[in-house]
Amino acid sequence: MAASLPLARPLPPPAAKPRPRPSFALVFAAGIALLSLTPYLLAYLWTPPGQHFAGFFFIADDATTYLAKMRQGAEGAWLWTDPYTSEAHGGVFLFGFYLLFGHLAALLHLPLIAAYHLARISGAIALVLAADRLCRRVLAPELHRVALVLVILGSGVGVLAQLAGNPSLFGGKLEALDLHLPELSGWYSILAIPHFAWATALIIVALLGLLDIADRPSWRSVAVTSIALIVLTAIHPQMIPVLAIIWGAYQLVLVLWGRRTDWTALAAQAVPFVTTLPLLAYNAWILFRDPTIAEWARQWRHQAPGPVSLVLSLGVPPALGVIGMVFAWRRRDSRLALLMVWPPLVFLLLYLPNLANIQRRLLDALYVPLGMLAAVGLQALVRRLKPSRARRIKAILVTTCCLSSAIVLAIALRFASGAFPEAYISGDSWQALQWLSRHHRPNDRALSSPQAGQLLPAWAGVTVYVGHYSETLDYFRKIAIVRTVLQPNASVADVEAFLRANGITLLYWGPAEAATGYEPAGQAYLQPIYQRGTVAIYRVKSP
């Protein structure tokens, strides 16, 4: 009898499913965030003996004021008051980004400097992921990665101007702006100033939302876009009209290319811009009507840079971007139309006068369309070449596009090595600031050198008479007054009268202050309340 067969064959064991790999954008975002943190960690580890790393490399004077704003937020404030000037004024809703992170620092019990770098790192991740979404929305799949790299790391060749000795050309001096202005590149923004990266991420989110509304209006896309624009208004309000002009020009190009206008969709696209009007009106009101803010605004130095220096400092991406713009125009590519109109309009607005005198601030996020258009132009440039030759040319041009970003990282690492003393606070000053942070009174106002005045609001929470080139009203006049008052042969009565007339309650006295030649020790109207090493602090006695 034949052996019986099984009714069914046993099933093979299930094949193991491959683990999903993280996306390129996520890995790239994590890498950029960690790389941007590395110089700061090294600076803390390599701090010279007797020094304290201040936490900043680039634009440290402005960054220190942001820390002072975060301190106000950590103390519960949602309205900013200027701690760098002695004029009486009320609080206004400005610098909400840093006030928010100050509140977050208090909630999480974080040191303010840690919260500052948390804002920086989170901004890096938000920027990379937002840029990746925009690349996926408007570019062909084969361009996604190179476009993302160019958006974040693309930069200029301004170092050539420095190597040439910054010569004059067409009546202006050539400058390496890409080594001085963080807003010119994604990498420099990430490495230096947190709100620059966050502002660009919000711009991208808003544009993605507007594209969604244009395709298929929905309450969700309108709400997300409105929130993004409102938050952007709290960070960089000047970018709202810029975005409105760019978006209007984009719609006009689509009409010229024969696309029908859906008036319902246009009305829905207008809603997010309308939601920003109350906050825009408030910003305009305080800018022109609040005496302190108006005076402060008059001190801004944000004029447009020289056009030749700007082109040089943007480097190769604009040249490739022009090729991409020509490619988009010839093909009537509606996906690229938004990127195509963006750079020319920004360049036009940059050199037109505006009431707020903030032309340079209109450069925000310009590296986004330039990087994406550069990827399109690069592809168009090599599309007829042999694959091996095309890869070599791509590698050379992409590397050239990232030149200044590599230099900026090298500068940060050079700072981290301890080569620049301005990145550090002396041990005596640091101890004095920490003591004063715990022992000052709410209404104290300190007189010091501008160098110490820069640090006192941020690290001790004390208002100063003079401390920051922009936020101290009449900064240079006040410096001259202090030099006149604090002299070796200064009259005791004159110094005391000056202190009382300006509401000064504390005298911070370190090496820079001692260089004036004035001797505060032993003065009857001053009570010494702190002394350690080279730093002393005096309280002005009540009359």
XYZ file of C-alpha atoms in Angstrom:
543
model
C 0.000 0.000 0.000
C 1.399 3.451 -0.940
C 2.396 5.692 1.900
C -0.170 8.362 2.600
C 0.757 11.922 1.631
C 0.049 14.958 3.776
C -3.061 16.837 2.773
C -1.107 20.149 2.591
C 2.534 21.094 2.359
C 3.953 22.870 5.387
C 4.220 26.632 4.863
C 7.725 28.037 4.638
C 8.774 30.238 7.550
C 7.879 33.889 6.925
C 10.707 35.921 5.487
C 12.078 38.548 7.823
C 10.939 42.004 6.798
C 13.803 44.421 6.275
C 13.883 47.186 8.807
C 12.867 50.502 7.281
C 15.853 52.777 6.913
C 15.575 56.347 8.189
C 15.111 58.837 5.410
C 18.060 60.788 4.043
C 16.535 64.021 5.353
C 16.250 62.679 8.912
C 19.839 61.417 8.932
C 21.036 64.661 7.356
C 19.130 66.740 9.926
C 20.601 64.774 12.820
C 24.089 65.045 11.331
C 23.810 68.799 10.791
C 22.482 69.313 14.334
C 25.287 67.271 15.908
C 27.957 68.860 13.739
C 26.750 72.346 14.696
C 26.910 71.404 18.376
C 30.442 69.968 18.187
C 32.444 73.257 18.265
C 30.471 74.474 21.284
C 31.030 71.228 23.190
C 34.740 71.364 22.358
C 34.905 74.976 23.532
C 33.480 73.962 26.918
C 35.915 71.033 27.156
C 38.926 73.092 26.057
C 38.196 76.229 28.100
C 41.537 77.717 29.252
C 42.180 77.673 33.019
C 40.733 80.665 34.821
C 38.241 81.389 32.032
C 34.576 80.607 31.388
C 33.238 79.979 27.872
C 30.501 82.543 27.181
C 28.601 80.121 24.932
C 28.889 81.997 21.617
C 31.258 82.271 18.673
C 29.514 84.415 16.087
C 27.915 87.840 16.612
C 28.434 87.376 20.338
C 27.231 90.878 21.219
C 23.791 90.259 19.708
C 23.666 86.686 21.016
C 24.303 87.948 24.535
C 21.301 90.262 24.272
C 19.177 87.282 23.208
C 20.248 85.555 26.410
C 19.120 88.642 28.343
C 15.726 88.388 26.634
C 15.498 84.725 27.564
C 16.242 85.676 31.172
C 13.231 88.001 31.134
C 11.105 85.144 29.804
C 12.441 82.783 32.469
C 11.391 85.347 35.076
C 7.820 85.224 33.717
C 7.724 88.175 31.308
C 5.890 88.126 27.976
C 6.675 91.791 27.295
C 10.243 92.835 26.602
C 11.891 95.781 28.301
C 15.310 96.953 27.159
C 17.862 96.260 29.929
C 20.664 97.916 27.956
C 19.423 101.480 28.227
C 18.677 103.851 31.102
C 15.652 105.649 29.623
C 12.321 104.888 31.285
C 10.013 102.817 29.062
C 7.272 100.207 29.212
C 7.244 96.624 28.017
C 6.370 95.704 24.424
C 5.736 92.398 22.689
C 8.997 91.989 20.807
C 11.484 89.114 20.713
C 8.714 86.678 21.574
C 10.883 83.818 20.281
C 13.470 84.323 23.020
C 10.895 85.112 25.691
C 9.259 81.777 24.823
C 12.493 79.830 25.129
C 13.144 81.617 28.414
C 9.800 80.333 29.694
C 10.757 76.882 28.390
C 14.092 77.061 30.228
C 12.266 77.852 33.478
C 9.747 75.053 32.889
C 12.458 72.467 32.175
C 14.884 73.874 34.797
C 17.534 74.385 32.116
C 20.377 76.895 32.231
C 19.624 79.730 29.827
C 22.625 78.937 27.645
C 21.425 75.323 27.319
C 17.973 76.547 26.264
C 19.649 78.851 23.710
C 21.429 75.915 22.112
C 18.248 73.845 22.329
C 16.601 76.569 20.239
C 19.524 76.369 17.817
C 19.503 72.581 17.471
C 15.724 72.328 17.156
C 15.849 75.076 14.522
C 18.424 73.078 12.559
C 16.206 69.995 12.506
C 13.083 72.006 11.659
C 14.875 73.783 8.808
C 16.273 70.603 7.234
C 12.977 68.709 7.431
C 10.968 71.670 6.095
C 13.414 72.184 3.222
C 13.226 68.477 2.388
C 9.430 68.671 2.145
C 9.635 71.637 -0.209
C 12.222 69.841 -2.365
C 9.940 66.821 -2.590
C 7.002 69.044 -3.442
C 8.486 70.941 -6.376
C 11.546 69.022 -7.665
C 12.054 65.801 -9.594
C 12.972 62.845 -7.323
C 16.560 62.615 -8.573
C 17.197 66.203 -7.407
C 15.901 65.906 -3.837
C 19.154 65.057 -2.068
C 21.501 67.378 -3.923
C 18.982 70.223 -3.584
C 18.687 69.673 0.159
C 22.471 69.690 0.530
C 22.740 72.912 -1.485
C 19.941 74.606 0.492
C 21.590 73.877 3.837
C 25.308 73.963 2.970
C 25.352 76.104 -0.151
C 27.309 79.329 0.369
C 29.544 81.848 -1.318
C 33.152 82.490 -2.233
C 33.615 85.727 -0.313
C 36.951 84.437 0.952
C 38.332 85.392 -2.469
C 37.662 89.052 -1.608
C 39.602 88.656 1.637
C 42.482 86.922 -0.109
C 42.595 89.826 -2.570
C 42.730 92.328 0.302
C 39.111 93.517 -0.003
C 39.734 95.723 -3.077
C 37.375 98.464 -4.190
C 35.244 97.729 -7.222
C 32.609 99.944 -8.875
C 32.918 102.464 -6.052
C 32.427 99.942 -3.245
C 34.704 97.741 -1.175
C 34.411 94.004 -1.732
C 33.446 92.167 1.453
C 33.184 88.506 2.424
C 29.574 88.819 3.556
C 29.152 85.057 3.668
C 31.637 85.013 6.569
C 29.802 87.808 8.418
C 26.060 87.565 7.718
C 24.475 84.329 9.007
C 21.256 84.935 7.069
C 23.089 84.289 3.782
C 23.314 80.530 4.312
C 21.457 77.769 6.078
C 24.552 76.373 7.761
C 25.730 79.725 9.133
C 22.209 80.470 10.420
C 22.110 77.092 12.183
C 25.544 77.540 13.699
C 25.073 81.121 14.869
C 21.562 82.489 15.526
C 18.573 80.249 16.444
C 15.747 82.466 15.250
C 17.229 82.763 11.738
C 16.884 79.017 11.178
C 13.425 78.923 12.754
C 12.228 81.880 10.656
C 13.306 80.148 7.444
C 11.629 76.898 8.521
C 8.398 78.820 9.130
C 8.669 80.535 5.734
C 8.933 77.126 4.069
C 6.020 75.714 6.090
C 3.898 78.709 5.112
C 4.744 78.312 1.414
C 3.968 74.588 1.546
C 0.629 75.446 3.140
C -0.123 78.033 0.457
C 0.678 75.473 -2.238
C -1.732 73.045 -0.563
C -4.426 75.722 -0.430
C -3.879 76.551 -4.105
C -4.293 72.872 -5.041
C -7.182 72.019 -2.753
C -8.377 74.548 -0.150
C -9.161 73.075 3.272
C -9.591 74.477 6.747
C -6.605 72.471 7.956
C -4.148 73.873 5.411
C -5.480 77.389 6.022
C -5.067 76.954 9.787
C -1.529 75.544 9.561
C -0.442 78.287 7.170
C -2.005 80.987 9.343
C -0.233 79.711 12.456
C 3.095 79.562 10.600
C 2.736 83.154 9.357
C 1.620 84.477 12.751
C 4.636 82.886 14.466
C 6.867 84.222 11.684
C 5.399 87.687 12.321
C 6.506 87.414 15.952
C 10.066 86.614 14.806
C 10.629 88.564 11.568
C 7.535 90.624 10.700
C 9.244 92.206 7.694
C 9.048 88.869 5.877
C 5.232 88.847 5.719
C 4.960 91.550 3.021
C 7.931 89.982 1.225
C 6.168 86.609 1.126
C 2.928 88.267 0.012
C 4.739 89.922 -2.913
C 6.497 86.680 -3.860
C 3.253 84.714 -3.702
C 1.401 87.355 -5.746
C 4.111 87.318 -8.412
C 3.960 83.522 -8.527
C 0.202 83.610 -9.119
C 0.681 86.220 -11.844
C 3.219 84.014 -13.636
C 0.781 81.102 -13.539
C -1.896 83.319 -15.099
C 0.540 84.401 -17.834
C 1.253 80.745 -18.496
C -2.450 80.104 -19.065
C -3.524 78.663 -15.739
C -7.091 79.527 -14.809
C -7.666 81.511 -11.626
C -9.861 79.914 -8.996
C -11.206 82.859 -7.017
C -12.252 80.646 -4.106
C -8.706 79.320 -3.812
C -7.276 82.850 -4.061
C -9.533 84.013 -1.238
C -8.420 81.056 0.881
C -4.767 81.906 0.146
C -5.351 85.456 1.378
C -6.729 84.341 4.748
C -3.344 83.434 6.349
C -1.924 86.834 5.378
C -4.983 88.602 6.790
C -4.536 86.824 10.152
C -1.133 88.491 10.563
C -2.503 92.033 10.181
C -3.200 92.721 13.896
C 0.331 91.757 14.918
C 1.821 93.593 11.918
C -0.152 96.702 12.858
C 1.065 96.424 16.444
C 4.693 96.127 15.284
C 4.297 99.144 13.031
C 2.682 101.138 15.823
C 5.459 100.540 18.350
C 8.118 101.026 15.677
C 6.908 104.516 14.817
C 4.979 105.614 17.916
C 6.764 104.141 20.939
C 9.531 106.658 21.783
C 12.067 104.089 22.982
C 11.514 101.612 20.146
C 11.483 104.400 17.552
C 14.797 105.767 18.843
C 16.246 102.274 18.973
C 15.133 101.613 15.374
C 16.926 104.737 14.185
C 20.184 103.172 15.369
C 19.770 100.045 13.218
C 22.447 99.392 10.632
C 20.694 96.981 8.296
C 21.211 98.705 4.967
C 21.536 96.602 1.831
C 25.059 95.308 1.175
C 26.950 96.219 -1.960
C 25.558 94.235 -4.914
C 28.955 92.979 -6.090
C 29.870 91.816 -2.598
C 26.461 90.149 -2.270
C 26.794 88.235 -5.556
C 30.328 87.139 -4.632
C 29.186 86.109 -1.164
C 26.312 84.033 -2.551
C 28.859 82.284 -4.748
C 28.171 79.611 -7.353
C 24.527 78.756 -6.430
C 23.102 81.952 -8.022
C 24.952 81.232 -11.291
C 23.540 77.706 -11.394
C 20.215 79.118 -10.234
C 20.012 81.393 -13.281
C 20.321 78.300 -15.460
C 17.543 76.714 -13.407
C 15.344 79.791 -13.834
C 15.841 79.772 -17.612
C 15.015 76.052 -17.627
C 11.814 76.670 -15.633
C 10.712 79.572 -17.869
C 11.299 77.725 -21.131
C 9.387 74.672 -19.947
C 6.638 76.687 -18.278
C 7.215 74.487 -15.226
C 4.540 75.570 -12.751
C 6.237 73.603 -9.964
C 9.363 75.751 -10.295
C 7.575 79.052 -10.894
C 7.546 79.945 -7.184
C 11.304 79.422 -6.919
C 11.848 81.318 -10.169
C 10.222 84.579 -9.036
C 11.646 84.547 -5.494
C 15.316 85.653 -5.916
C 14.719 88.456 -8.457
C 12.021 90.005 -6.267
C 14.221 89.865 -3.168
C 17.084 91.545 -5.031
C 14.672 94.240 -6.199
C 13.240 94.839 -2.717
C 16.708 94.795 -1.216
C 17.772 97.936 -3.055
C 14.512 99.858 -2.793
C 14.193 102.276 0.156
C 11.872 101.279 2.990
C 10.617 103.179 6.003
C 12.054 100.792 8.581
C 15.586 100.901 7.116
C 15.945 97.111 7.293
C 16.801 96.152 3.714
C 19.367 93.551 4.775
C 16.734 91.731 6.815
C 14.887 90.940 3.580
C 17.573 88.367 2.751
C 15.945 85.794 5.034
C 15.616 82.361 3.410
C 17.021 83.526 0.053
C 19.350 80.525 0.147
C 16.304 78.205 -0.117
C 15.268 79.041 -3.716
C 18.909 79.567 -4.726
C 19.893 76.086 -3.518
C 16.925 74.394 -5.169
C 17.312 76.279 -8.453
C 21.035 75.508 -8.376
C 20.182 71.787 -8.261
C 17.913 72.245 -11.302
C 20.577 74.250 -13.128
C 23.272 71.716 -12.285
C 21.136 68.905 -13.681
C 20.421 70.886 -16.850
C 24.134 71.667 -17.227
C 25.303 68.025 -17.190
C 22.285 66.218 -18.644
C 23.939 65.637 -22.036
C 27.283 64.521 -20.637
C 28.440 60.968 -20.060
C 27.429 59.720 -16.577
C 31.011 59.501 -15.283
C 31.872 62.999 -16.491
C 28.566 64.355 -15.164
C 29.264 62.904 -11.700
C 32.722 64.506 -11.594
C 31.395 67.928 -12.606
C 28.560 67.649 -10.082
C 30.992 66.754 -7.295
C 33.283 69.681 -8.157
C 30.469 72.236 -8.364
C 28.643 71.044 -5.240
C 31.933 71.161 -3.301
C 32.588 74.691 -4.589
C 29.063 75.700 -3.567
C 29.790 74.631 0.013
C 33.151 76.395 0.351
C 32.168 79.115 2.817
C 30.183 76.693 4.974
C 33.376 74.677 5.450
C 35.277 77.874 6.297
C 32.623 78.935 8.830
C 32.935 75.533 10.531
C 36.714 75.918 10.554
C 36.349 79.349 12.181
C 34.097 77.838 14.859
C 36.637 75.099 15.545
C 39.362 77.736 15.719
C 37.291 79.581 18.329
C 36.815 76.314 20.212
C 40.586 75.854 20.387
C 40.818 78.908 22.651
C 42.547 81.092 20.086
C 40.231 84.083 20.616
C 39.943 85.480 24.160
C 36.735 87.390 23.367
C 34.860 84.059 23.485
C 35.570 83.791 27.228
C 34.712 85.557 30.458
C 37.462 85.821 33.054
C 37.030 83.743 36.192
C 36.795 86.835 38.419
C 34.119 88.403 36.204
C 32.190 85.150 36.007
C 32.121 84.767 39.787
C 31.014 88.387 40.185
C 28.199 87.929 37.644
C 26.998 84.775 39.371
C 27.039 86.498 42.770
C 25.206 89.515 41.409
C 22.597 87.276 39.776
C 21.648 86.041 43.261
C 22.001 89.279 45.210
C 20.826 92.165 43.025
C 17.620 94.087 43.669
C 14.765 94.250 41.128
C 15.271 97.935 40.229
C 19.069 97.961 40.183
C 20.882 99.704 37.350
C 24.633 99.295 36.953
C 27.361 101.498 35.552
C 30.292 99.695 33.984
C 32.400 99.599 30.865
C 30.496 98.646 27.690
C 32.210 95.237 27.769
C 30.866 94.380 31.219
C 27.609 96.157 30.387
C 27.131 93.657 27.575
C 27.234 90.777 30.064
C 25.374 92.120 33.105
C 21.766 91.878 31.778
C 22.349 88.400 30.339
C 24.269 86.726 33.138
C 23.197 88.738 36.188
C 19.790 90.115 35.187
C 20.820 93.702 35.959
C 19.901 96.697 33.793
C 22.858 98.822 32.697
C 23.508 102.417 31.687
C 25.487 101.423 28.575
C 26.155 98.001 27.116
C 25.089 97.326 23.510
C 25.770 99.287 20.336
C 22.137 99.035 19.192
C 19.954 98.522 22.254
C 21.618 101.249 24.308
C 20.041 104.483 23.137
C 22.679 107.064 22.244
C 25.351 104.405 22.756
C 28.382 106.374 21.595
C 27.311 109.569 23.367
C 26.893 107.656 26.608
C 30.315 106.070 26.255
C 31.797 109.539 25.820
C 29.903 110.801 28.892
C 31.197 107.935 31.036
C 34.763 108.646 29.908
C 34.285 112.303 30.798
C 32.809 111.567 34.228
C 35.141 108.770 35.338
C 38.551 110.416 35.218
C 41.476 110.226 37.634
C 40.827 113.809 38.802
C 37.025 113.590 38.654
C 35.123 115.595 41.227
C 33.426 113.395 43.814
C 30.356 115.615 43.697
C 30.167 115.376 39.892
C 30.427 111.575 39.847
C 27.854 111.187 42.615
C 25.481 113.626 40.876
C 25.847 111.715 37.608
C 25.073 108.369 39.253
C 21.991 109.698 41.032
C 20.694 111.634 38.028
C 20.734 108.467 35.907
C 19.230 106.162 38.522
C 22.429 104.132 38.853
C 22.475 101.994 42.001
C 25.475 99.726 41.308
C 29.033 100.346 40.171
C 30.714 97.328 38.588
C 34.473 97.731 38.766
C 36.813 95.393 36.892
C 40.035 95.788 34.878
C 38.369 97.741 32.029
C 36.751 100.136 34.505
C 39.987 100.538 36.497
C 41.705 101.637 33.273
C 39.747 104.915 33.479
C 41.947 105.943 36.406
C 39.026 106.712 38.702
C 39.271 105.335 42.271
C 35.868 104.291 43.715
C 37.342 102.678 46.837
C 36.841 104.819 49.918
C 34.194 107.095 48.419
C 31.623 107.985 51.081
C 28.621 107.584 48.756
C 29.678 104.048 47.677
C 29.275 100.918 49.790
C 31.437 97.939 48.741
C 29.252 94.830 48.574
C 31.498 92.423 46.653
C 35.223 91.976 46.152
C 37.040 89.062 44.549
C 40.255 89.184 42.591
C 40.145 91.981 40.042
C 36.406 92.711 40.332
C 34.560 94.779 42.929
C 30.921 95.851 43.084
C 29.706 98.943 44.917
C 26.220 100.024 45.850
C 25.346 103.713 45.654
C 24.158 104.692 49.129
C 20.809 106.350 49.557
C 21.178 110.148 49.833
